[in-house]
Amino acid sequence: MRPTDVMRGSPPAPEAQVTRANWRSFPAIRWGFTHTREVLPTAEIRRSARPTPMPSAPRELSKLGFTAPDGRETTIEATLRETFTDTLLVMHRGTLIHEWYGDGMTATTPHLICSISKAIAGTLGGILAARGLIDPEARVLRYVPELETSVYAGCTVRNLLDMAVAIQFEEDYEDPAGDVARYRFSSGWDVPPPGVEPGHQRAYLTTLRGTGKPHGKVFHYVSTNTEVLGWVYERACGMPYHRILSEYLWQPLGTEEDGSLTLDSHGMGRIAGGISVTARDLVRFGEMMRCRGVVEGRQVVPGWWIDDIRENGDPQAWADGDLAEFFPGARYRSKWFAIDPSRNALTAIGIHGQHLYVDLDSDTVIAKLATQPKAMDVPIDQRWFAAFSAITAHLA
């Protein structure tokens, strides 16, 4: 069955139905990622009353050729077609020069951005730090004492931001009985098997334990760290995460459409991966990062926080961490990746093919959203990094 046949008919045929049991499986994922509010409970991330203008001057990029990591010659057009891509937007020096949508996608279609949500949380942290609402160097327990018996009792907010918590947790998306599966049951994303209680996120977070090693030394990518970060924000601000995000970042950014955040059974958002937004609003976010936090002359995110993301991140922690074999020499800071040490570029990455690429050397922002069948597909990711390099080289 093709993705375009999913959820067709009144009612759809049983094999074409999308439910909470299959919404992230191919081919249901294509409908699930663009109709998340119809699958899971969500909270609204309010748009701006005055959207930031988006000037457009289309340029032909689809025929642009480049060499894929496997040595094969390809093009942007072929890569779009062969990697389950749903949309690709390219902004150069503040002007939208390329806007492509796959079947069923439009400029107003919301799309789940998975772990690009983490980069949004990391960026939001700079606003809260500048206002004195959080202290990145403070212990997590200062904000969330309920975590006293968990791994998070001994770590700082900065450890959460930089994925440097010494936690016993394997981010294995394919293990049906592993840590990620239990985490997803608690978040409401997956239906637990008979006899397994789903629980809820806050209760689940209190059960997580450490390795006994010191925090802050090794990059270890674990999504629950970002859920704890969101809990810290909620305590510091006295409001739920979706309202914090709306009021402090998403509205000042000048977004055009409402976003959404998935919720668990107790109303806690899936801060690490549950945001859905349009590609246009995502590229607005990336453009703000390129402009050092400034939108139409307004400082939305402190410039020093973005400088810190660009310039810092512990290279030794990365070298000793999870992903060094795939991206040697990279860094990670406040939920953003610096994948290529030779380029002045930041990347936000989500499973199933989500990318926001901010290249400061060429003044380019690229938003690419997808519904790849595999959660992690490193060859496809590396092909797209080659594509991003080809685009930025062409524009420069």
XYZ file of C-alpha atoms in Angstrom:
396
model
C 0.000 0.000 0.000
C 1.262 3.480 -0.882
C 1.382 6.249 1.746
C -1.142 8.209 -0.308
C -3.693 5.385 0.146
C -3.616 5.627 3.945
C -6.782 6.942 5.644
C -8.713 7.129 2.350
C -12.419 6.375 2.400
C -15.266 6.724 4.885
C -14.277 4.736 6.787
C -10.857 3.727 5.493
C -10.272 0.040 4.901
C -8.869 -1.732 7.996
C -5.406 -1.990 6.444
C -5.466 1.754 5.681
C -6.373 2.845 9.211
C -3.865 4.828 11.262
C -3.992 4.222 15.008
C -1.773 4.763 18.039
C -0.515 1.220 17.464
C 0.897 1.895 13.980
C 1.161 5.669 13.431
C 4.977 5.639 13.230
C 5.202 2.530 11.029
C 5.515 2.692 7.249
C 3.323 3.541 5.345
C 1.041 4.898 8.116
C 3.827 7.224 9.260
C 3.249 9.643 6.376
C -0.285 10.373 7.591
C 0.641 10.020 11.256
C 3.419 12.620 11.136
C 1.170 15.205 9.473
C -1.968 14.446 11.535
C -0.448 13.903 14.976
C -3.224 15.924 16.637
C -5.699 13.335 15.362
C -3.713 10.425 16.836
C -2.612 11.729 20.253
C -3.792 14.341 22.759
C -1.952 17.616 22.176
C -1.611 21.147 23.500
C -1.492 24.183 21.237
C 1.678 26.210 20.667
C 0.219 29.581 19.757
C 1.404 31.446 16.677
C 2.242 35.125 16.502
C -0.454 37.742 15.951
C 1.979 39.428 13.521
C 3.896 36.842 11.470
C 7.350 37.722 10.264
C 7.295 38.372 6.493
C 8.996 35.749 4.354
C 10.308 37.238 1.081
C 10.587 34.739 -1.749
C 12.765 34.650 -4.877
C 12.695 31.093 -6.298
C 15.897 29.612 -7.695
C 16.384 26.280 -9.415
C 18.093 23.860 -7.056
C 16.470 20.526 -7.884
C 18.926 19.745 -10.710
C 21.946 20.529 -8.554
C 24.313 17.569 -8.642
C 26.607 16.202 -5.952
C 28.513 13.065 -4.996
C 26.809 10.899 -2.378
C 28.949 9.333 0.385
C 28.801 5.983 -1.436
C 30.496 7.584 -4.451
C 27.380 7.681 -6.631
C 26.541 10.849 -8.549
C 23.080 12.125 -7.729
C 20.967 15.292 -7.604
C 18.777 17.113 -5.105
C 15.716 16.009 -7.082
C 16.696 12.323 -6.973
C 17.568 12.555 -3.287
C 14.150 14.027 -2.502
C 12.484 11.181 -4.374
C 14.643 8.375 -2.958
C 14.712 9.303 0.755
C 11.004 9.589 1.704
C 11.259 13.379 1.928
C 8.080 15.367 2.584
C 9.376 18.928 2.267
C 12.548 20.885 1.596
C 12.888 24.622 2.169
C 16.043 26.650 1.538
C 16.462 30.209 2.777
C 19.446 32.308 1.683
C 20.230 35.611 3.387
C 16.663 35.894 4.649
C 14.941 35.084 1.340
C 13.147 31.797 0.647
C 14.735 30.564 -2.575
C 13.474 26.976 -2.716
C 10.201 25.493 -1.454
C 9.296 21.909 -2.325
C 6.458 19.796 -0.917
C 5.691 16.128 -1.483
C 2.246 14.618 -2.040
C -0.319 15.981 0.406
C 2.059 18.533 1.927
C 1.504 22.303 1.720
C 2.903 25.457 3.285
C 0.323 25.168 6.081
C 0.656 21.430 6.809
C 2.035 20.723 10.304
C 4.669 17.999 10.465
C 6.090 16.205 13.496
C 9.714 17.344 13.859
C 10.784 14.656 16.378
C 14.056 15.599 18.083
C 14.358 18.991 16.424
C 12.056 19.638 19.393
C 15.173 19.231 21.562
C 16.988 22.063 19.781
C 13.957 24.280 20.375
C 14.114 23.406 24.092
C 17.843 24.109 24.191
C 17.365 27.486 22.515
C 14.481 28.378 24.838
C 16.857 27.811 27.742
C 18.848 30.876 26.740
C 15.798 33.101 27.031
C 14.962 31.737 30.479
C 18.581 32.040 31.641
C 18.763 35.666 30.486
C 15.610 36.456 32.453
C 17.032 34.866 35.585
C 14.410 32.114 35.607
C 16.918 29.252 35.366
C 20.589 28.851 36.163
C 22.267 26.375 33.802
C 24.883 25.556 36.424
C 22.324 24.818 39.174
C 21.486 21.286 40.221
C 18.298 19.835 38.823
C 17.020 19.196 42.364
C 16.802 22.934 42.946
C 13.822 22.931 40.585
C 12.485 19.368 40.760
C 13.070 17.818 44.213
C 10.881 14.852 43.219
C 13.911 13.504 41.304
C 15.973 13.055 44.483
C 16.157 9.265 44.187
C 16.849 9.261 40.439
C 19.991 9.685 38.332
C 19.098 13.354 37.952
C 19.708 14.109 41.634
C 23.415 14.561 41.008
C 23.427 16.446 37.722
C 23.086 20.072 36.660
C 20.814 21.761 34.153
C 23.880 22.129 31.912
C 24.352 18.350 31.965
C 20.778 18.027 30.685
C 21.371 20.614 27.959
C 24.537 18.913 26.716
C 23.440 15.250 26.989
C 26.176 14.614 29.545
C 24.174 12.705 32.182
C 25.742 9.411 33.318
C 22.492 7.474 32.997
C 21.667 3.805 32.505
C 19.556 4.194 29.358
C 20.005 2.902 25.819
C 18.392 5.019 23.090
C 17.498 1.956 20.989
C 14.409 2.722 18.917
C 14.005 -0.829 17.641
C 13.966 -2.804 20.914
C 10.278 -3.520 21.717
C 11.076 -4.175 25.391
C 13.899 -1.680 25.910
C 14.290 1.683 27.619
C 12.799 3.665 24.738
C 9.743 1.406 24.613
C 9.039 1.946 28.333
C 9.591 5.665 27.923
C 7.127 5.774 25.011
C 4.507 3.897 27.007
C 4.761 6.588 29.687
C 4.487 9.392 27.135
C 1.389 7.882 25.513
C 3.127 7.397 22.173
C 2.857 3.595 22.201
C 0.266 1.135 23.438
C 1.810 -1.162 26.082
C 1.318 -4.918 25.812
C -1.224 -6.624 28.082
C -0.154 -6.591 31.706
C 2.133 -3.565 31.352
C 0.943 -0.334 32.935
C 1.638 2.735 30.790
C 2.178 5.086 33.723
C 3.050 8.692 32.893
C 6.259 10.585 32.164
C 6.957 12.284 35.471
C 6.566 9.023 37.376
C 8.768 7.238 34.842
C 11.533 9.858 35.102
C 11.852 9.266 38.855
C 12.743 5.593 38.203
C 15.838 6.231 36.064
C 19.203 5.340 37.557
C 22.821 6.295 36.988
C 25.930 4.410 35.947
C 27.920 5.519 38.985
C 30.275 7.539 36.793
C 30.553 11.339 37.020
C 28.199 13.553 35.035
C 29.488 15.992 32.447
C 32.236 13.803 30.993
C 30.685 11.763 28.159
C 28.112 12.619 25.480
C 25.294 10.092 25.847
C 22.200 10.835 23.782
C 19.114 10.132 25.911
C 15.745 11.717 25.216
C 14.553 11.635 28.834
C 17.170 14.299 29.675
C 15.130 16.773 27.625
C 11.900 15.777 29.382
C 13.585 16.613 32.695
C 14.787 19.908 31.191
C 11.197 20.775 30.302
C 10.095 19.901 33.838
C 12.776 22.304 35.137
C 11.414 25.042 32.855
C 7.847 24.430 34.052
C 8.854 24.737 37.700
C 10.929 27.841 37.028
C 8.171 29.584 35.063
C 5.078 28.284 36.859
C 3.303 27.253 33.671
C 3.158 24.258 31.289
C 5.834 23.888 28.654
C 3.633 24.645 25.644
C 2.746 28.036 27.148
C 6.382 28.808 27.999
C 7.380 27.991 24.428
C 4.516 30.035 22.955
C 5.037 33.138 25.061
C 8.830 33.281 25.246
C 9.865 32.024 21.800
C 7.249 30.958 19.264
C 5.173 34.168 19.288
C 8.165 36.580 19.481
C 9.688 34.632 16.585
C 6.795 35.711 14.347
C 5.442 32.278 13.464
C 2.544 32.068 11.033
C 0.735 28.895 12.111
C -0.085 27.234 15.419
C 2.082 24.321 16.412
C 1.252 21.485 18.798
C 2.869 19.350 21.492
C 1.818 15.796 22.303
C 0.735 15.122 25.904
C 0.844 12.110 28.203
C -2.077 10.928 30.333
C -1.236 13.513 33.016
C -0.841 16.459 30.635
C 2.963 16.551 30.460
C 4.294 17.367 27.025
C 6.694 15.195 25.050
C 9.294 17.953 25.117
C 12.028 15.847 23.536
C 10.183 14.973 20.333
C 6.485 15.833 20.337
C 6.336 19.174 18.506
C 4.565 19.589 15.158
C 5.009 22.792 13.134
C 5.012 23.889 9.513
C 8.225 23.844 7.523
C 7.934 27.611 7.004
C 7.828 28.280 10.745
C 10.717 25.879 11.269
C 12.833 27.759 8.733
C 11.890 31.003 10.527
C 13.345 29.474 13.690
C 16.518 28.533 11.818
C 16.820 32.015 10.345
C 16.604 33.512 13.835
C 19.519 31.261 14.842
C 21.491 32.417 11.796
C 20.868 36.044 12.762
C 22.226 35.535 16.304
C 18.786 35.617 17.906
C 17.488 38.716 16.136
C 14.118 38.886 14.325
C 13.258 42.156 12.556
C 15.550 44.097 14.855
C 14.251 42.425 18.030
C 16.539 40.273 20.179
C 14.392 37.136 20.685
C 17.156 34.830 21.984
C 20.254 36.293 23.677
C 23.129 36.550 21.243
C 25.568 35.270 23.868
C 23.545 32.051 24.200
C 23.750 31.407 20.470
C 27.456 32.267 20.506
C 27.878 29.682 23.253
C 26.087 27.051 21.132
C 28.314 27.856 18.160
C 31.615 28.054 20.002
C 31.352 25.525 22.821
C 30.542 21.879 23.349
C 33.125 19.475 24.711
C 35.017 17.730 21.859
C 36.401 15.102 24.249
C 32.932 14.292 25.599
C 31.819 13.796 21.977
C 34.848 11.655 21.114
C 34.042 9.382 24.066
C 30.323 9.296 23.297
C 27.643 7.502 21.292
C 27.928 8.965 17.792
C 31.638 9.676 17.319
C 32.070 6.783 14.884
C 29.460 8.269 12.545
C 30.431 11.940 12.895
C 34.063 12.207 14.050
C 35.147 15.589 15.344
C 31.627 16.836 16.016
C 30.378 18.730 19.093
C 27.075 19.091 20.943
C 25.856 22.100 22.907
C 22.420 23.021 24.255
C 20.706 20.394 22.073
C 22.409 21.495 18.810
C 24.930 19.462 16.804
C 28.015 20.890 15.121
C 28.531 17.911 12.816
C 31.363 19.103 10.562
C 34.302 20.687 12.402
C 35.410 22.380 9.161
C 32.178 24.393 8.813
C 30.550 27.097 10.886
C 27.211 25.303 10.906
C 24.609 24.067 13.395
C 22.272 21.148 12.896
C 19.132 19.958 14.659
C 18.291 16.330 13.914
C 15.197 14.172 14.446
C 14.545 10.497 13.786
C 12.802 9.405 10.583
C 14.632 12.111 8.619
C 14.112 15.529 10.208
C 16.837 18.155 9.720
C 17.271 21.857 10.354
C 20.636 23.019 9.021
C 21.967 26.515 9.742
C 25.112 27.309 7.776
C 26.612 30.596 8.908
C 29.443 30.593 6.338
C 26.995 30.826 3.428
C 24.067 32.524 5.253
C 21.846 29.549 4.464
C 19.064 27.809 6.403
C 17.658 24.468 5.234
C 14.600 22.716 6.677
C 14.053 19.137 5.508
C 11.211 16.988 6.879
C 10.622 13.341 6.047
C 8.929 10.092 6.967
C 11.704 7.563 6.522
C 10.616 4.025 7.458
C 13.632 3.523 9.778
C 14.026 5.697 12.845
C 17.800 5.855 12.374
C 19.171 5.634 8.837
C 22.740 6.948 8.931
C 23.441 6.460 5.173
C 20.442 8.653 4.333
C 21.519 11.238 6.917
C 25.032 11.317 5.465
C 23.626 11.667 1.948
C 21.627 14.680 3.061
C 24.650 16.257 4.737
C 26.399 15.944 1.384
C 23.350 17.562 -0.241
C 23.415 20.413 2.273
C 27.102 20.971 1.511
C 26.352 21.047 -2.224
C 23.568 23.596 -1.715
C 25.646 25.865 0.506
C 28.664 25.646 -1.822
C 26.432 26.517 -4.787
C 24.977 29.534 -2.971
C 28.339 30.713 -1.663
